[in-house]
Short mmCIF file of C-alpha atoms and ligand atoms in Angstrom, two decimals:
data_model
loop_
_atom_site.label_atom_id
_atom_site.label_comp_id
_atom_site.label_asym_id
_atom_site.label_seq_id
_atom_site.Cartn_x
_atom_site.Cartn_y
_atom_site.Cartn_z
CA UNK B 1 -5.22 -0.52 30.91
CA UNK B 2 -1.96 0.90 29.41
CA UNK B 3 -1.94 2.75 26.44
CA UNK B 4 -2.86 0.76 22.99
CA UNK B 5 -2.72 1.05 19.54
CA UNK B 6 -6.15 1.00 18.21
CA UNK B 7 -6.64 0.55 14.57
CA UNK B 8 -10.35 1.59 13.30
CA UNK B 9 -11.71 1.50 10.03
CA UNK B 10 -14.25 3.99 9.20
CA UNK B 11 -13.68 5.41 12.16
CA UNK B 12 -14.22 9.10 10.52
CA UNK B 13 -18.09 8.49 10.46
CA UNK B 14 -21.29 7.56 12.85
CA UNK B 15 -20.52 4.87 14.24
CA UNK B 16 -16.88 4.43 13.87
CA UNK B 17 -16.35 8.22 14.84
CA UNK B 18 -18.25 7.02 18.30
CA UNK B 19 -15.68 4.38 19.05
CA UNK B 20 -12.58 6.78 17.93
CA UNK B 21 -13.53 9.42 20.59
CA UNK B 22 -14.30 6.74 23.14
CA UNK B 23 -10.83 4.92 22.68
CA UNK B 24 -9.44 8.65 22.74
CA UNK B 25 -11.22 9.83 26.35
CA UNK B 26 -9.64 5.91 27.74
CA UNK B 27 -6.21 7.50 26.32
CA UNK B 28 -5.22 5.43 23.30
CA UNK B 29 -4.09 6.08 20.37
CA UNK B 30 -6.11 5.71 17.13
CA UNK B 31 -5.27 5.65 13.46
CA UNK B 32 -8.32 5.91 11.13
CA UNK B 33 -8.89 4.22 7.33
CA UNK B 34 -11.27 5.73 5.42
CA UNK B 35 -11.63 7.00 2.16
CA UNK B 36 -12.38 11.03 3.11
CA UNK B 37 -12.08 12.87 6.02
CA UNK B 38 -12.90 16.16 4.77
CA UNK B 39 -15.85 16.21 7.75
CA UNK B 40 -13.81 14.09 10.11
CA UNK B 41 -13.89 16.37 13.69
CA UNK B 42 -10.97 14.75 15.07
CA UNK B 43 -8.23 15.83 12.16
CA UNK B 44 -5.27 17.51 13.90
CA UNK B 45 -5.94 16.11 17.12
CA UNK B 46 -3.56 14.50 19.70
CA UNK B 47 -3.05 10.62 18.97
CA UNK B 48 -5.23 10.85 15.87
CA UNK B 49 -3.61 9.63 12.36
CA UNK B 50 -6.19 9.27 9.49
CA UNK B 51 -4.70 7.29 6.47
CA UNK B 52 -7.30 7.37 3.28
CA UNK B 53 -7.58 4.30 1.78
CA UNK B 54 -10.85 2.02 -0.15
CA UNK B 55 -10.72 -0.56 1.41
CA UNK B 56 -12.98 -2.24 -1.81
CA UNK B 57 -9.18 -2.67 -3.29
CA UNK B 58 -7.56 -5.60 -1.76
CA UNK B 59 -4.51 -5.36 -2.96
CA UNK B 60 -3.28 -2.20 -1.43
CA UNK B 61 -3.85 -4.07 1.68
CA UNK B 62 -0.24 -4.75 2.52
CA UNK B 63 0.57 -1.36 1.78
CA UNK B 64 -2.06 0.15 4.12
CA UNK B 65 -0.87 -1.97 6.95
CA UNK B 66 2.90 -1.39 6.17
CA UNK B 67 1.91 2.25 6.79
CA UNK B 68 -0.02 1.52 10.17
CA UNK B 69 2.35 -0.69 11.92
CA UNK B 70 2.06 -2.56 14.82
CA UNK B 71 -1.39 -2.20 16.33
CA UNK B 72 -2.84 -3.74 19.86
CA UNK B 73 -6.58 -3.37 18.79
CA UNK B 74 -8.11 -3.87 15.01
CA UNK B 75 -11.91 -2.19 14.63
CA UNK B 76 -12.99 -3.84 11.41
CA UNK B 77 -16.49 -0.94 11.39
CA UNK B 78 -16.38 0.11 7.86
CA UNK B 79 -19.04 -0.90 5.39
CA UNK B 80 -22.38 -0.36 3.77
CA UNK B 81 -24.96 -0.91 1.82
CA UNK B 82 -26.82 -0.89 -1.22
CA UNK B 83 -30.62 -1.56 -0.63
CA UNK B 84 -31.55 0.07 -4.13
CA UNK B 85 -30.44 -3.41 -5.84
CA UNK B 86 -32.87 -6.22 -6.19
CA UNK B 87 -31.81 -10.00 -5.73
CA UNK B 88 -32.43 -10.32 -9.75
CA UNK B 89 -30.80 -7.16 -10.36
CA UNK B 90 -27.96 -6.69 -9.07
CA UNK B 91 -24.76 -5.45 -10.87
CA UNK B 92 -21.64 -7.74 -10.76
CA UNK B 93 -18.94 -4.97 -9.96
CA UNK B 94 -21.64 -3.90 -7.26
CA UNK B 95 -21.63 -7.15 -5.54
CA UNK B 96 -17.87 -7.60 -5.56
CA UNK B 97 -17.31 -3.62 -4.14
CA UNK B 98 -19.24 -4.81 -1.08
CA UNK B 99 -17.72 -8.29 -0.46
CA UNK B 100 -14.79 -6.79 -0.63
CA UNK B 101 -15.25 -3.75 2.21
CA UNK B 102 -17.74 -5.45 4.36
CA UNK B 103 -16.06 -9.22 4.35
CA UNK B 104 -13.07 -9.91 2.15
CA UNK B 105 -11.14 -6.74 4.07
CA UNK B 106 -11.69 -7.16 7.47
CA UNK B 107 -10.79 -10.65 7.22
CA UNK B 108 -7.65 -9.74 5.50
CA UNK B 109 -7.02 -7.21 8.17
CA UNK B 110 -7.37 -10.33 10.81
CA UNK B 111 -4.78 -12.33 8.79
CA UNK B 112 -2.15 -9.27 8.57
CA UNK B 113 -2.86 -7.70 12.03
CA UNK B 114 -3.18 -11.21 14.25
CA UNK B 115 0.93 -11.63 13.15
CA UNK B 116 1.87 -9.25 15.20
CA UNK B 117 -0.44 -9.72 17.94
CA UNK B 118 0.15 -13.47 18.23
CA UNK B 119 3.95 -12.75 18.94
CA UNK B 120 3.09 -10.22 21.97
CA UNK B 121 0.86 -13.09 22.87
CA UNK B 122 -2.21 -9.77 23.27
CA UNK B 123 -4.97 -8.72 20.55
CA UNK B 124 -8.29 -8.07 20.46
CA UNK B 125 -10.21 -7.97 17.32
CA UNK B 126 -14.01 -6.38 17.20
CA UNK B 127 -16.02 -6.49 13.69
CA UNK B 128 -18.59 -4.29 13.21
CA UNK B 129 -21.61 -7.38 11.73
CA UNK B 130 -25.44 -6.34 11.39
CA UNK B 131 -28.80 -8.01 12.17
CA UNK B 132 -28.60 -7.69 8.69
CA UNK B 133 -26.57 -11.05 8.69
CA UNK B 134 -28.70 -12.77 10.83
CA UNK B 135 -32.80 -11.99 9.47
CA UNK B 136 -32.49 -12.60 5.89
CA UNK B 137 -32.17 -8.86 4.44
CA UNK B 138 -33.31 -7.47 1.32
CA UNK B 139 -30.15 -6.42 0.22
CA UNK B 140 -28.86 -9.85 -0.34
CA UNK B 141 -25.03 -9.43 -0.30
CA UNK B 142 -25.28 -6.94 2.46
CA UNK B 143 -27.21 -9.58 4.42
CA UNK B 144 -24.78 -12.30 3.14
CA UNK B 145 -21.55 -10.38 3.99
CA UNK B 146 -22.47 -9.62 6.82
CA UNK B 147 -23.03 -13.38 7.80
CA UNK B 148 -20.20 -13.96 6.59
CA UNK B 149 -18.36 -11.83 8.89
CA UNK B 150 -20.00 -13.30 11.55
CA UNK B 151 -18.90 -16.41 11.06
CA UNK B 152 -15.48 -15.59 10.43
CA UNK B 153 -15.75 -13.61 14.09
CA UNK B 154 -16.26 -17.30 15.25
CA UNK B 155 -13.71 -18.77 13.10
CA UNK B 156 -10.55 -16.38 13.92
CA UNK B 157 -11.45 -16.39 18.28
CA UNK B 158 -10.99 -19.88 17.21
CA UNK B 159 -7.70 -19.39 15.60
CA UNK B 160 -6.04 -16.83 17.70
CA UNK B 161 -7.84 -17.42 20.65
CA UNK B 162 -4.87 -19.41 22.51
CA UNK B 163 -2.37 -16.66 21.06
CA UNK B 164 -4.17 -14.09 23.62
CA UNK B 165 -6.44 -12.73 21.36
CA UNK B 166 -9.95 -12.44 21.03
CA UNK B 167 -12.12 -11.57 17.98
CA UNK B 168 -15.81 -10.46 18.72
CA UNK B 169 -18.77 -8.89 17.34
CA UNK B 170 -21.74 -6.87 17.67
CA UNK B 171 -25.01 -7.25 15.49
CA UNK B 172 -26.89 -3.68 15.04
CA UNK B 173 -30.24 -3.20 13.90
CA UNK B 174 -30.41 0.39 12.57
CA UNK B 175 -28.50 2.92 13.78
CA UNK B 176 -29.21 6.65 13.09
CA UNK B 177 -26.17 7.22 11.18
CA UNK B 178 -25.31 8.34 7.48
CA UNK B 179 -26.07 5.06 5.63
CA UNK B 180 -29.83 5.17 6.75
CA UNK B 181 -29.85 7.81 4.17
CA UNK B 182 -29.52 4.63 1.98
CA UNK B 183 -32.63 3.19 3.12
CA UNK B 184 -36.45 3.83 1.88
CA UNK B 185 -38.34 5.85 4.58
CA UNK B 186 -41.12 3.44 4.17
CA UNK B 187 -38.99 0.64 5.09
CA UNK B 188 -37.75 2.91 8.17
CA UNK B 189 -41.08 3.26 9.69
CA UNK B 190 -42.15 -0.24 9.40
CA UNK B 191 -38.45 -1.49 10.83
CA UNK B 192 -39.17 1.15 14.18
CA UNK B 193 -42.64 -0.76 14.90
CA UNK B 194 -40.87 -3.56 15.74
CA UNK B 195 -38.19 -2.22 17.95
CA UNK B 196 -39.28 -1.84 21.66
CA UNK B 197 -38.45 2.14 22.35
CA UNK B 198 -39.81 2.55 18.64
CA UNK B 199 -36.39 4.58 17.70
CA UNK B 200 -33.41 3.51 15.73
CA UNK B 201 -30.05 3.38 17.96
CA UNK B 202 -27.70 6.04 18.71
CA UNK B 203 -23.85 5.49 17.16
CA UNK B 204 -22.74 5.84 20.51
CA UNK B 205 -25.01 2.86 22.13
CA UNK B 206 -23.23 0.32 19.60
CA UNK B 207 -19.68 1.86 20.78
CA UNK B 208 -19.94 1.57 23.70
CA UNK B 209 -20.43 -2.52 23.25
CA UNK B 210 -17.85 -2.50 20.67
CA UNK B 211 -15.21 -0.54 23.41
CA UNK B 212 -16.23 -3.06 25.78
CA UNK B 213 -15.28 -5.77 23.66
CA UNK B 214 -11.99 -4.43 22.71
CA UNK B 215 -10.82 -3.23 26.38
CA UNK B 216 -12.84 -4.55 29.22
CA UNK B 217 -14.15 -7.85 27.97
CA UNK B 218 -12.48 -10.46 29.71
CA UNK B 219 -10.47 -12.94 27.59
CA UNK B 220 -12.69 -15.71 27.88
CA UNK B 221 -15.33 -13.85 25.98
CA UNK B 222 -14.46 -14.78 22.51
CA UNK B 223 -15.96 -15.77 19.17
CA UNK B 224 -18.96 -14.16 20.15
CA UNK B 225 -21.94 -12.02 18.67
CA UNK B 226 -23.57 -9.29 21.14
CA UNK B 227 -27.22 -8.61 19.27
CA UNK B 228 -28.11 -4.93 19.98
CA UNK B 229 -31.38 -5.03 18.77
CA UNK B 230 -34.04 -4.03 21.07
CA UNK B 231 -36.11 -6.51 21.00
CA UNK B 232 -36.59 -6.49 17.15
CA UNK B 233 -35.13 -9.61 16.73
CA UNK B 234 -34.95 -11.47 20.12
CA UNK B 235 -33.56 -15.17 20.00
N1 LIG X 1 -26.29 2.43 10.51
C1 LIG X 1 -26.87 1.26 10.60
O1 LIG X 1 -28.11 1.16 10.54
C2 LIG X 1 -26.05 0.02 10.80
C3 LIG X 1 -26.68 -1.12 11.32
C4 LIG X 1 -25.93 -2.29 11.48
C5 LIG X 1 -24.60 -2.30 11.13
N2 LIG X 1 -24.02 -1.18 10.62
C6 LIG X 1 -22.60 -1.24 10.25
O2 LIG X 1 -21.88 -0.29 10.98
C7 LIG X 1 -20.69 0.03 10.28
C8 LIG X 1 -20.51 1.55 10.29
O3 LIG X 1 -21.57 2.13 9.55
P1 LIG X 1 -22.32 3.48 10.02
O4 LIG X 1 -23.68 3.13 10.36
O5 LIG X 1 -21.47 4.19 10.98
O6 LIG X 1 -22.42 4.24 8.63
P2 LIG X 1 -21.57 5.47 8.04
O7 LIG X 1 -21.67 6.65 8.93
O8 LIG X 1 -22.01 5.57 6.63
O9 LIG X 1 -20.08 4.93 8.12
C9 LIG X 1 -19.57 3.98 7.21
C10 LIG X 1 -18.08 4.01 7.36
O10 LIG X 1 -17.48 3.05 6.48
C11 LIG X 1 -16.46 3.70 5.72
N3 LIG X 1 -16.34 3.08 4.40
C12 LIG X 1 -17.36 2.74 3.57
N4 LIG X 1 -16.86 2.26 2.41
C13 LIG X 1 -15.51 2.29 2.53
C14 LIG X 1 -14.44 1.91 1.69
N5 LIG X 1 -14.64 1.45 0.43
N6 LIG X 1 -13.18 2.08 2.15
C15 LIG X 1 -12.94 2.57 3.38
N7 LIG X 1 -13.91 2.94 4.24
C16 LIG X 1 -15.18 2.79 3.80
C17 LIG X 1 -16.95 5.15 5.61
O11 LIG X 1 -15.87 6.05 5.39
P3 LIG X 1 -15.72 6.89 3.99
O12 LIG X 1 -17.09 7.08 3.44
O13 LIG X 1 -15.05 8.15 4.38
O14 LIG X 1 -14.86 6.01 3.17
C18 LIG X 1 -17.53 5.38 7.00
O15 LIG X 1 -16.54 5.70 7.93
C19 LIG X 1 -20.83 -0.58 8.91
O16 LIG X 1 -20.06 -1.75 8.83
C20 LIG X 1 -22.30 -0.90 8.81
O17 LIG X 1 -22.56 -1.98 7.94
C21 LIG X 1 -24.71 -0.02 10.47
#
């Protein structure tokens, strides 16, 4: 494959970080959004920019992309959540933050960066979704973003998939990263009993789908959802 533009968001951190060096060892070039990158490893090096930017604020969207360019390859990884909140308490500005980084902005980022890929008639579009989207999770707009993402995966290979580019997914259960620091330990334990190996997943087992996806994956695999799950939530 020649040489591609790749553009991944929170590609700084676990699992993100995972796909950044992988698209670096193929030989492409990455730019990262985040918000820090004071612990990024890969500041400084060859075909590496990081641009900072929260993704929560939509309308520095335009701007952010103005700065990036033309890109062959759109990562849509960043998010998180916020399993402290119940369903019956849960703060307005809290629910809008993560609607906005976990579904309003990488759908935005489909819209902005499909424009250019539809006129070199070549794109491919991987979101980073969760089984969180798919079981009914107890952080409700967490779960519900991340459905929503989903769907939209299935809506945009729909859109652009006759423009030569395809949007996919992948669906992790959890993954030992930073945001399990986010979750109770109780809940932890009880999630690993239903996982096969009894372990949470590795960043790089995810990016290594989500590389596939955005490289490999032949064209006619598109508008789908790759469950990487281990058997916690077969279907
Ligand atoms: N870990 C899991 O158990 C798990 C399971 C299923 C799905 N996922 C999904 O995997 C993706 C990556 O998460 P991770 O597990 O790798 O966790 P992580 O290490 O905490 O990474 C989260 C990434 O999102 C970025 N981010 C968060 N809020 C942002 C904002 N407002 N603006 C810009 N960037 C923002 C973070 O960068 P900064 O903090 O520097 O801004 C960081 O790079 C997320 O979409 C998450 O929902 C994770």
């Amino acid at each position: 494959m020649s040489k591609k533009r790749v553009l991944i968001t929170g590609g700084n951190k676990g699992i993100g970080l995972a796909v950044s060096r992988a698209m670096l060892e193929l030989g492409h070039e990455i730019i990262i959004v985040a918000r820090e990158f004071e612990t990024c490893p890969l500041i400084g090096v060859k075909d590496v920019t990081a641009i900072e930017c929260d993704l929560s604020k939509l309308d520095t969207l335009p701007a952010l992309a103005k700065e990036v360019g033309d890109i062959d390859i759109l990562i849509n990884n960043a998010g998180y959540m916020q399993p402290k909140y119940t369903y019956d308490n849960y703060p307005v500005e809290r629910r809008d933050n993560i609607m906005n980084v976990d579904l309003y902005a990488p759908v935005e980022l489909m819209n902005i960066f499909s424009e250019h890929m539809k006129k070199q008639k070549y794109g491919r579009i991987v979101n980073t979704a969760s089984i969180a989207g798919q079981i009914g999770h107890p952080d409700v707009w967490y779960g519900i973003a991340k459905a929503g993402l989903i769907n939209a995966t299935k809506i945009y290979g729909k859109l652009l998939g006759s423009h030569g580019i395809t949007v996919n997914c992948v669906a992790p259960s959890p993954v030992e990263t930073d945001m399990q620091k986010d979750n109770s330990e109780e809940r932890k334990k009880e999630f690993k009993k239903t996982v096969a190996t009894g372990r949470f997943a590795e960043p790089e087992e995810i990016a290594k789908a989500i590389v596939w996806l955005a490289t490999d994956c032949p064209e006619y695999i598109n508008g789908i959802c790759i469950d990487i799950n281990n058997c916690s939530y077969p279907r």
